């Protein structure tokens, strides 16, 4: 992957394994760093998210729906970080749950976010949907088994409620509806 304005330092790709062997841990860390930067690139600036001048009450239920849909698409990465932050903060008072959460996060990184090739089990490739479903189920079950069930569910509810309130009250900038259209079907404009 090339970045605008960068000057290549060597003719070989940094993601290619060294000749005659497997990639070194430093190559793995470099790829992880690059993928993390790519994932965070979809995040919008926090100033845009927290701009108090962009808050207003929408007109009617249709306006609230359009705003929420547009903002959920526009700020998706930011909202995910907010919900994860709320869950993380709630787990600070449950150290065992926090350790399980961190172990699950490591499993997500290794098995989903940072792998280069498709995951194979008994010589057969495993689809991304299956990996997501298994990791999600495993994470939820392990966290619920730690005895912090009510804490986790309440923190998820609080995080989702904060996100929904912001998504409804944040006035969408011009062009965000078009971006939302990539993931959602268009909503017809209101007639009143």
mmCIF file with all atom_site columns, N, CA and C in Angstrom, residues 146-176:
data_model
loop_
_atom_site.group_PDB
_atom_site.id
_atom_site.type_symbol
_atom_site.label_atom_id
_atom_site.label_alt_id
_atom_site.label_comp_id
_atom_site.label_asym_id
_atom_site.label_entity_id
_atom_site.label_seq_id
_atom_site.pdbx_PDB_ins_code
_atom_site.Cartn_x
_atom_site.Cartn_y
_atom_site.Cartn_z
_atom_site.occupancy
_atom_site.B_iso_or_equiv
_atom_site.pdbx_formal_charge
_atom_site.auth_seq_id
_atom_site.auth_comp_id
_atom_site.auth_asym_id
_atom_site.auth_atom_id
_atom_site.pdbx_PDB_model_num
ATOM 1  N N  . UNK A 1 146 ? -18.143 -14.635 33.614 1.00 0.00 ? 146 UNK A N  1
ATOM 2  C CA . UNK A 1 146 ? -17.280 -14.042 34.643 1.00 0.00 ? 146 UNK A CA 1
ATOM 3  C C  . UNK A 1 146 ? -18.076 -13.459 35.806 1.00 0.00 ? 146 UNK A C  1
ATOM 4  N N  . UNK A 1 147 ? -19.385 -13.469 35.735 1.00 0.00 ? 147 UNK A N  1
ATOM 5  C CA . UNK A 1 147 ? -20.197 -12.975 36.841 1.00 0.00 ? 147 UNK A CA 1
ATOM 6  C C  . UNK A 1 147 ? -20.542 -11.502 36.759 1.00 0.00 ? 147 UNK A C  1
ATOM 7  N N  . UNK A 1 148 ? -20.203 -10.867 35.676 1.00 0.00 ? 148 UNK A N  1
ATOM 8  C CA . UNK A 1 148 ? -20.501 -9.439  35.519 1.00 0.00 ? 148 UNK A CA 1
ATOM 9  C C  . UNK A 1 148 ? -21.588 -9.242  34.460 1.00 0.00 ? 148 UNK A C  1
ATOM 10 N N  . UNK A 1 149 ? -22.520 -10.176 34.388 1.00 0.00 ? 149 UNK A N  1
ATOM 11 C CA . UNK A 1 149 ? -23.545 -10.149 33.343 1.00 0.00 ? 149 UNK A CA 1
ATOM 12 C C  . UNK A 1 149 ? -24.329 -8.850  33.352 1.00 0.00 ? 149 UNK A C  1
ATOM 13 N N  . UNK A 1 150 ? -24.871 -8.489  34.504 1.00 0.00 ? 150 UNK A N  1
ATOM 14 C CA . UNK A 1 150 ? -25.678 -7.270  34.570 1.00 0.00 ? 150 UNK A CA 1
ATOM 15 C C  . UNK A 1 150 ? -24.829 -6.050  34.225 1.00 0.00 ? 150 UNK A C  1
ATOM 16 N N  . UNK A 1 151 ? -23.616 -6.006  34.716 1.00 0.00 ? 151 UNK A N  1
ATOM 17 C CA . UNK A 1 151 ? -22.724 -4.879  34.453 1.00 0.00 ? 151 UNK A CA 1
ATOM 18 C C  . UNK A 1 151 ? -22.450 -4.736  32.950 1.00 0.00 ? 151 UNK A C  1
ATOM 19 N N  . UNK A 1 152 ? -22.178 -5.852  32.283 1.00 0.00 ? 152 UNK A N  1
ATOM 20 C CA . UNK A 1 152 ? -21.870 -5.825  30.852 1.00 0.00 ? 152 UNK A CA 1
ATOM 21 C C  . UNK A 1 152 ? -23.094 -5.412  30.046 1.00 0.00 ? 152 UNK A C  1
ATOM 22 N N  . UNK A 1 153 ? -24.233 -6.011  30.362 1.00 0.00 ? 153 UNK A N  1
ATOM 23 C CA . UNK A 1 153 ? -25.445 -5.684  29.608 1.00 0.00 ? 153 UNK A CA 1
ATOM 24 C C  . UNK A 1 153 ? -25.865 -4.225  29.816 1.00 0.00 ? 153 UNK A C  1
ATOM 25 N N  . UNK A 1 154 ? -25.753 -3.740  31.038 1.00 0.00 ? 154 UNK A N  1
ATOM 26 C CA . UNK A 1 154 ? -26.101 -2.345  31.310 1.00 0.00 ? 154 UNK A CA 1
ATOM 27 C C  . UNK A 1 154 ? -25.126 -1.404  30.614 1.00 0.00 ? 154 UNK A C  1
ATOM 28 N N  . UNK A 1 155 ? -23.832 -1.725  30.637 1.00 0.00 ? 155 UNK A N  1
ATOM 29 C CA . UNK A 1 155 ? -22.868 -0.849  29.962 1.00 0.00 ? 155 UNK A CA 1
ATOM 30 C C  . UNK A 1 155 ? -23.076 -0.855  28.450 1.00 0.00 ? 155 UNK A C  1
ATOM 31 N N  . UNK A 1 156 ? -23.426 -1.993  27.875 1.00 0.00 ? 156 UNK A N  1
ATOM 32 C CA . UNK A 1 156 ? -23.752 -2.035  26.443 1.00 0.00 ? 156 UNK A CA 1
ATOM 33 C C  . UNK A 1 156 ? -24.980 -1.184  26.149 1.00 0.00 ? 156 UNK A C  1
ATOM 34 N N  . UNK A 1 157 ? -25.990 -1.288  27.006 1.00 0.00 ? 157 UNK A N  1
ATOM 35 C CA . UNK A 1 157 ? -27.202 -0.496  26.827 1.00 0.00 ? 157 UNK A CA 1
ATOM 36 C C  . UNK A 1 157 ? -26.913 1.002   26.949 1.00 0.00 ? 157 UNK A C  1
ATOM 37 N N  . UNK A 1 158 ? -26.112 1.380   27.934 1.00 0.00 ? 158 UNK A N  1
ATOM 38 C CA . UNK A 1 158 ? -25.738 2.793   28.112 1.00 0.00 ? 158 UNK A CA 1
ATOM 39 C C  . UNK A 1 158 ? -24.965 3.290   26.901 1.00 0.00 ? 158 UNK A C  1
ATOM 40 N N  . UNK A 1 159 ? -23.989 2.506   26.429 1.00 0.00 ? 159 UNK A N  1
ATOM 41 C CA . UNK A 1 159 ? -23.210 2.897   25.261 1.00 0.00 ? 159 UNK A CA 1
ATOM 42 C C  . UNK A 1 159 ? -24.086 3.057   24.029 1.00 0.00 ? 159 UNK A C  1
ATOM 43 N N  . UNK A 1 160 ? -24.968 2.105   23.790 1.00 0.00 ? 160 UNK A N  1
ATOM 44 C CA . UNK A 1 160 ? -25.856 2.183   22.624 1.00 0.00 ? 160 UNK A CA 1
ATOM 45 C C  . UNK A 1 160 ? -26.838 3.345   22.746 1.00 0.00 ? 160 UNK A C  1
ATOM 46 N N  . UNK A 1 161 ? -27.309 3.612   23.954 1.00 0.00 ? 161 UNK A N  1
ATOM 47 C CA . UNK A 1 161 ? -28.220 4.736   24.163 1.00 0.00 ? 161 UNK A CA 1
ATOM 48 C C  . UNK A 1 161 ? -27.511 6.071   23.910 1.00 0.00 ? 161 UNK A C  1
ATOM 49 N N  . UNK A 1 162 ? -26.278 6.210   24.392 1.00 0.00 ? 162 UNK A N  1
ATOM 50 C CA . UNK A 1 162 ? -25.499 7.424   24.120 1.00 0.00 ? 162 UNK A CA 1
ATOM 51 C C  . UNK A 1 162 ? -25.304 7.630   22.620 1.00 0.00 ? 162 UNK A C  1
ATOM 52 N N  . UNK A 1 163 ? -24.982 6.558   21.922 1.00 0.00 ? 163 UNK A N  1
ATOM 53 C CA . UNK A 1 163 ? -24.769 6.629   20.475 1.00 0.00 ? 163 UNK A CA 1
ATOM 54 C C  . UNK A 1 163 ? -26.056 7.026   19.769 1.00 0.00 ? 163 UNK A C  1
ATOM 55 N N  . UNK A 1 164 ? -27.163 6.422   20.145 1.00 0.00 ? 164 UNK A N  1
ATOM 56 C CA . UNK A 1 164 ? -28.442 6.724   19.489 1.00 0.00 ? 164 UNK A CA 1
ATOM 57 C C  . UNK A 1 164 ? -28.875 8.164   19.756 1.00 0.00 ? 164 UNK A C  1
ATOM 58 N N  . UNK A 1 165 ? -28.716 8.628   20.980 1.00 0.00 ? 165 UNK A N  1
ATOM 59 C CA . UNK A 1 165 ? -29.075 10.019  21.297 1.00 0.00 ? 165 UNK A CA 1
ATOM 60 C C  . UNK A 1 165 ? -28.229 10.979  20.470 1.00 0.00 ? 165 UNK A C  1
ATOM 61 N N  . UNK A 1 166 ? -26.938 10.731  20.391 1.00 0.00 ? 166 UNK A N  1
ATOM 62 C CA . UNK A 1 166 ? -26.068 11.603  19.595 1.00 0.00 ? 166 UNK A CA 1
ATOM 63 C C  . UNK A 1 166 ? -26.452 11.540  18.120 1.00 0.00 ? 166 UNK A C  1
ATOM 64 N N  . UNK A 1 167 ? -26.711 10.336  17.619 1.00 0.00 ? 167 UNK A N  1
ATOM 65 C CA . UNK A 1 167 ? -27.038 10.180  16.202 1.00 0.00 ? 167 UNK A CA 1
ATOM 66 C C  . UNK A 1 167 ? -28.320 10.930  15.834 1.00 0.00 ? 167 UNK A C  1
ATOM 67 N N  . UNK A 1 168 ? -29.264 11.003  16.744 1.00 0.00 ? 168 UNK A N  1
ATOM 68 C CA . UNK A 1 168 ? -30.520 11.707  16.467 1.00 0.00 ? 168 UNK A CA 1
ATOM 69 C C  . UNK A 1 168 ? -30.345 13.213  16.607 1.00 0.00 ? 168 UNK A C  1
ATOM 70 N N  . UNK A 1 169 ? -29.570 13.662  17.586 1.00 0.00 ? 169 UNK A N  1
ATOM 71 C CA . UNK A 1 169 ? -29.449 15.097  17.839 1.00 0.00 ? 169 UNK A CA 1
ATOM 72 C C  . UNK A 1 169 ? -28.396 15.802  16.990 1.00 0.00 ? 169 UNK A C  1
ATOM 73 N N  . UNK A 1 170 ? -27.437 15.070  16.443 1.00 0.00 ? 170 UNK A N  1
ATOM 74 C CA . UNK A 1 170 ? -26.365 15.695  15.653 1.00 0.00 ? 170 UNK A CA 1
ATOM 75 C C  . UNK A 1 170 ? -26.890 16.001  14.251 1.00 0.00 ? 170 UNK A C  1
ATOM 76 N N  . UNK A 1 171 ? -26.856 17.260  13.889 1.00 0.00 ? 171 UNK A N  1
ATOM 77 C CA . UNK A 1 171 ? -27.314 17.697  12.572 1.00 0.00 ? 171 UNK A CA 1
ATOM 78 C C  . UNK A 1 171 ? -26.313 17.216  11.536 1.00 0.00 ? 171 UNK A C  1
ATOM 79 N N  . UNK A 1 172 ? -26.776 16.422  10.587 1.00 0.00 ? 172 UNK A N  1
ATOM 80 C CA . UNK A 1 172 ? -25.895 15.842  9.577  1.00 0.00 ? 172 UNK A CA 1
ATOM 81 C C  . UNK A 1 172 ? -25.408 16.927  8.619  1.00 0.00 ? 172 UNK A C  1
ATOM 82 N N  . UNK A 1 173 ? -24.134 16.858  8.291  1.00 0.00 ? 173 UNK A N  1
ATOM 83 C CA . UNK A 1 173 ? -23.563 17.793  7.319  1.00 0.00 ? 173 UNK A CA 1
ATOM 84 C C  . UNK A 1 173 ? -24.045 17.418  5.919  1.00 0.00 ? 173 UNK A C  1
ATOM 85 N N  . UNK A 1 174 ? -23.900 18.331  4.984  1.00 0.00 ? 174 UNK A N  1
ATOM 86 C CA . UNK A 1 174 ? -24.294 18.057  3.602  1.00 0.00 ? 174 UNK A CA 1
ATOM 87 C C  . UNK A 1 174 ? -23.494 16.886  3.064  1.00 0.00 ? 174 UNK A C  1
ATOM 88 N N  . UNK A 1 175 ? -24.152 15.994  2.390  1.00 0.00 ? 175 UNK A N  1
ATOM 89 C CA . UNK A 1 175 ? -23.474 14.875  1.761  1.00 0.00 ? 175 UNK A CA 1
ATOM 90 C C  . UNK A 1 175 ? -23.415 13.620  2.601  1.00 0.00 ? 175 UNK A C  1
ATOM 91 N N  . UNK A 1 176 ? -23.784 13.687  3.864  1.00 0.00 ? 176 UNK A N  1
ATOM 92 C CA . UNK A 1 176 ? -23.721 12.486  4.687  1.00 0.00 ? 176 UNK A CA 1
ATOM 93 C C  . UNK A 1 176 ? -24.806 11.505  4.277  1.00 0.00 ? 176 UNK A C  1
#
